[in-house]
Structure formats: C-alpha cells, structure tokens
Coordinates of C-alpha atoms in Angstrom, one line a residue:
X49 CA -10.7 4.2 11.0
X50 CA -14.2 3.8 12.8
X51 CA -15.8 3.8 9.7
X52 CA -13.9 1.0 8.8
X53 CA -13.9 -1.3 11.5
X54 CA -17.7 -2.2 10.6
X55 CA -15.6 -3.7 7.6
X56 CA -15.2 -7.4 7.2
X57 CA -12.1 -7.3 5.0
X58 CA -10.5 -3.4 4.5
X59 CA -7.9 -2.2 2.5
X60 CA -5.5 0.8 2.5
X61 CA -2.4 1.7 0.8
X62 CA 0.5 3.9 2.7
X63 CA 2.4 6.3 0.5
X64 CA 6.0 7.0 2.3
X65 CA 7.6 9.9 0.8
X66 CA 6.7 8.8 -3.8
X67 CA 7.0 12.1 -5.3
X68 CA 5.7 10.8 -8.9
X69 CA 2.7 12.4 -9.5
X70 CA 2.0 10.2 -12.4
X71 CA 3.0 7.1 -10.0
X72 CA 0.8 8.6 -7.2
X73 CA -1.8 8.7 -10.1
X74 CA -1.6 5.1 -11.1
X75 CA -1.6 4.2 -8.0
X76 CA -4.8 5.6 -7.2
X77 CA -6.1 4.0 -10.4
X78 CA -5.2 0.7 -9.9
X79 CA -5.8 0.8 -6.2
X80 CA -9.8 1.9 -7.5
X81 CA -10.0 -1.2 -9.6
X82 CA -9.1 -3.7 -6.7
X83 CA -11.2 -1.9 -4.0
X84 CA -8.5 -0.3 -2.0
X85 CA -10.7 1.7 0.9
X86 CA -8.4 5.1 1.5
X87 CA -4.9 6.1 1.3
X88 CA -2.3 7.9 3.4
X89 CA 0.4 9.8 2.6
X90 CA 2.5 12.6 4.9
X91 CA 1.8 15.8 4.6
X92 CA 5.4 17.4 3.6
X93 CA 7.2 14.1 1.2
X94 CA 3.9 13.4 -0.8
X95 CA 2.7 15.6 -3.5
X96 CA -0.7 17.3 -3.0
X97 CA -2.9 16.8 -5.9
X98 CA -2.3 18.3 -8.8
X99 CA -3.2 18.2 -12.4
X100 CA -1.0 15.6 -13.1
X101 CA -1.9 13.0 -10.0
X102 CA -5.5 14.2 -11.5
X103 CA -5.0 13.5 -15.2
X104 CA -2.8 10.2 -14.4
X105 CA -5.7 8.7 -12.1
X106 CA -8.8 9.5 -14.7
X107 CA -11.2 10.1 -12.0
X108 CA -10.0 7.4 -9.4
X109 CA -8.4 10.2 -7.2
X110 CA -12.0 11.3 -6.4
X111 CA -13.5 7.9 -5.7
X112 CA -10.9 6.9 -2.6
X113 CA -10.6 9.2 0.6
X114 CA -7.0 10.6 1.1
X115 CA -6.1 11.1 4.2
X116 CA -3.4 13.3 5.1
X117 CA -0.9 13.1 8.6
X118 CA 2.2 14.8 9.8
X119 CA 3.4 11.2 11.0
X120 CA 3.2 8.0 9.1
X121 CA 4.5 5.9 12.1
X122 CA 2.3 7.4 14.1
X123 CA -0.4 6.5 12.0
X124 CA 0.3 2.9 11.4
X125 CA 1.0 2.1 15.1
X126 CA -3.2 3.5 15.3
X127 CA -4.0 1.2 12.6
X128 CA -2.2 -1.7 14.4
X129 CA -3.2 -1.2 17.5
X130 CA -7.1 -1.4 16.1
X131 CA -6.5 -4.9 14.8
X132 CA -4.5 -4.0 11.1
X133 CA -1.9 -6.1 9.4
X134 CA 0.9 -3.6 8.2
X135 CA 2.5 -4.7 5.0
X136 CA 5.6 -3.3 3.2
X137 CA 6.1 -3.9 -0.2
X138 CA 9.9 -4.3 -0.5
X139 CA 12.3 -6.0 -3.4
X140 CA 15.2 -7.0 -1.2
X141 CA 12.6 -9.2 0.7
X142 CA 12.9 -12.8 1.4
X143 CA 9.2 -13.5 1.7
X144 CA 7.7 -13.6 -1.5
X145 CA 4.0 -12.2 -2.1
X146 CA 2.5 -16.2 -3.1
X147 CA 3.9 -17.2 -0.3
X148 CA 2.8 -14.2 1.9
X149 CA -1.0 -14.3 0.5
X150 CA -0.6 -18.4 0.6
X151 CA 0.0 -18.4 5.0
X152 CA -1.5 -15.5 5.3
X153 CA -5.0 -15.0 3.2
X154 CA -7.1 -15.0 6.6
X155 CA -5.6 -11.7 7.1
X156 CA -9.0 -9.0 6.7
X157 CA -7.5 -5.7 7.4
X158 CA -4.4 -5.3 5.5
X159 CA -2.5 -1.4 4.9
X160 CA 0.1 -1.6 2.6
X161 CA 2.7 0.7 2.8
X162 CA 4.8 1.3 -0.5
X163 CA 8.0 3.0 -0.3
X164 CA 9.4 5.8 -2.5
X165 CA 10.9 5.7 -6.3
X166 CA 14.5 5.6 -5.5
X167 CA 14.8 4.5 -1.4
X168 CA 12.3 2.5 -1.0
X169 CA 10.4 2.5 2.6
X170 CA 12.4 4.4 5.2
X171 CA 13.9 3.0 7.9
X172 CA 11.5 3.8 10.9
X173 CA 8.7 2.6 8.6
X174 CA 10.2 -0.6 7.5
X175 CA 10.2 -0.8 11.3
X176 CA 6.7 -0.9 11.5
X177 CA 5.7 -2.9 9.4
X178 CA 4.6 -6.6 10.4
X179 CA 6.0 -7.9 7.0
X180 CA 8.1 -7.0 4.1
X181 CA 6.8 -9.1 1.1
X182 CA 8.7 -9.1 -2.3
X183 CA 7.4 -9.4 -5.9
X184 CA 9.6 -12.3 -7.9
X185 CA 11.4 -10.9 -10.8
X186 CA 13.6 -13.1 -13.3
X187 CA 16.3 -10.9 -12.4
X188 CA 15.4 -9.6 -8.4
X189 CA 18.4 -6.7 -8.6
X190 CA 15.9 -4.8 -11.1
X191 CA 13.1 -3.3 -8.3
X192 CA 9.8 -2.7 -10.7
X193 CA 8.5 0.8 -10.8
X194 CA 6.1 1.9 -7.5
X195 CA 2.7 2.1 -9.5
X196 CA 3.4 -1.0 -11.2
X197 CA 4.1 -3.5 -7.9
X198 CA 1.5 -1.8 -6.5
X199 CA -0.8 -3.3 -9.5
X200 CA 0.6 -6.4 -9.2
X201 CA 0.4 -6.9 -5.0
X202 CA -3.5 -5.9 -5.3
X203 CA -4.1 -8.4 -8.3
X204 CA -2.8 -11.0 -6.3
X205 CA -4.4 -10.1 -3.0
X206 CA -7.9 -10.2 -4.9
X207 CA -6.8 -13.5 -6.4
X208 CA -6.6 -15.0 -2.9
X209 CA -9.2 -13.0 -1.1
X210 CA -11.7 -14.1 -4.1
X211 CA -10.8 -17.5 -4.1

C-alpha cells in the first residue's frame, strides 16, 4: 500500500471467495490489459495458482503482484482508511456503472471487490464496501459471468479515466 500511495490514480481488484481458476485467470488477464496495480484474494476461499489460473492468464499472473490475507475486511478497512474508494461489483444493484463512473470519475484510488461465481460478495464485505455498482443487462435476473464483468467494469473505468 506505501508503494502505492506515490500513485496518482491506483487500481486493485478484491477476489472474495471465486474458486474458478480459469475465471481467476481471466481475470488477471483482463485486469493486465487495463492497468490494474495488484490483487487480493484470502488465503483459504481463493485458489493458489495453479496451472490452470497460469495457462488461463497467458503470462498476466506474473506481471501483477498478488497479495495474499487471512482477512479481506480487514484488509479493505487499511485500504480505506489510507484514502481508497471500495467498490463492489454487484447485479442486484441499483446504481448502474455509467452512472457510477459519470458522478464519480474524480475518484483516483479505486479497489474493486468482485464477489464469487454463485453468491456473489459476502455479506460482511458488501458491508464494506462504499458502493455496489451494477452492469445493465437486457434482462438484469441473468448475473454475467465473474471474469467477464470484471472486463467490462475496467473498460469502462479506462473509458472515463482517459477521457
């Protein structure tokens, strides 16, 4: 976190509890296309890597520190309390992403947390999180797959940050 408060604008991704490894892997990939500066996962709901988080990523995995914790909340509360925007990425919202990334583009430290496959974010999580931003579907029962919001969130943040 030092490091990165020398940052203008920073980027991180939370992983609560995905146990894809070849959603783990996109997600790294995509997240090394847009720039994202680390991701956290919890020790014991999040796969370590593997051959297939490996394979899945094509070299991304290597390019973005991982950090590890016993504790997601406990790690977002650090981040917040050092000046962070905590961002969960959840389909039942009511606050769409445009109109997140329109009132809210200022915004230079963002960590995004993305919940898992099936659940979604957990509920002490969700908690933490200063907003829950949705991604509008024709048909918003139908949640998208993990890897693939996750694609579409950073597009659109680096289509506001860059604009």
């Amino acid at each position: 976190i030092k490091s990165l408060e020398k940052k203008t604008n920073s980027f991180g991704i939370v992983l609560d509890s995905i146990t894809d490894p070849n959603n783990i892997g996109a997600i790294y990939r995509s997240a090394y296309a847009f720039k994202t500066d680390f991701i956290i996962s919890e020790k014991k709901n999040t796969p370590y890597e593997n051959n297939t988080i490996l394979n899945t990523a094509c070299g991304a995995f290597e390019k973005i520190d991982t950090l590890k914790t016993a504790n997601l909340n406990h790690a977002i509360q650090i981040f917040k309390s050092r000046g962070w925007w905590v961002i969960g990425l959840d389909h039942n919202s009511k606050l769409k992403i445009n109109d997140f990334f329109s009132n809210y583009s200022s915004i230079k430290k963002i960590l995004l947390v993305l919940g898992s496959e099936g659940k979604g974010i957990r509920r002490l999580v969700k908690k933490n999180c200063d907003y829950l931003v949705s991604i509008e579907t024709i048909d918003q029962e139908i949640s998208i797959n993990v890897s693939n919001a996750t694609s579409i969130f950073l597009y659109e943040m680096y289509n506001y940050k860059n604009k």
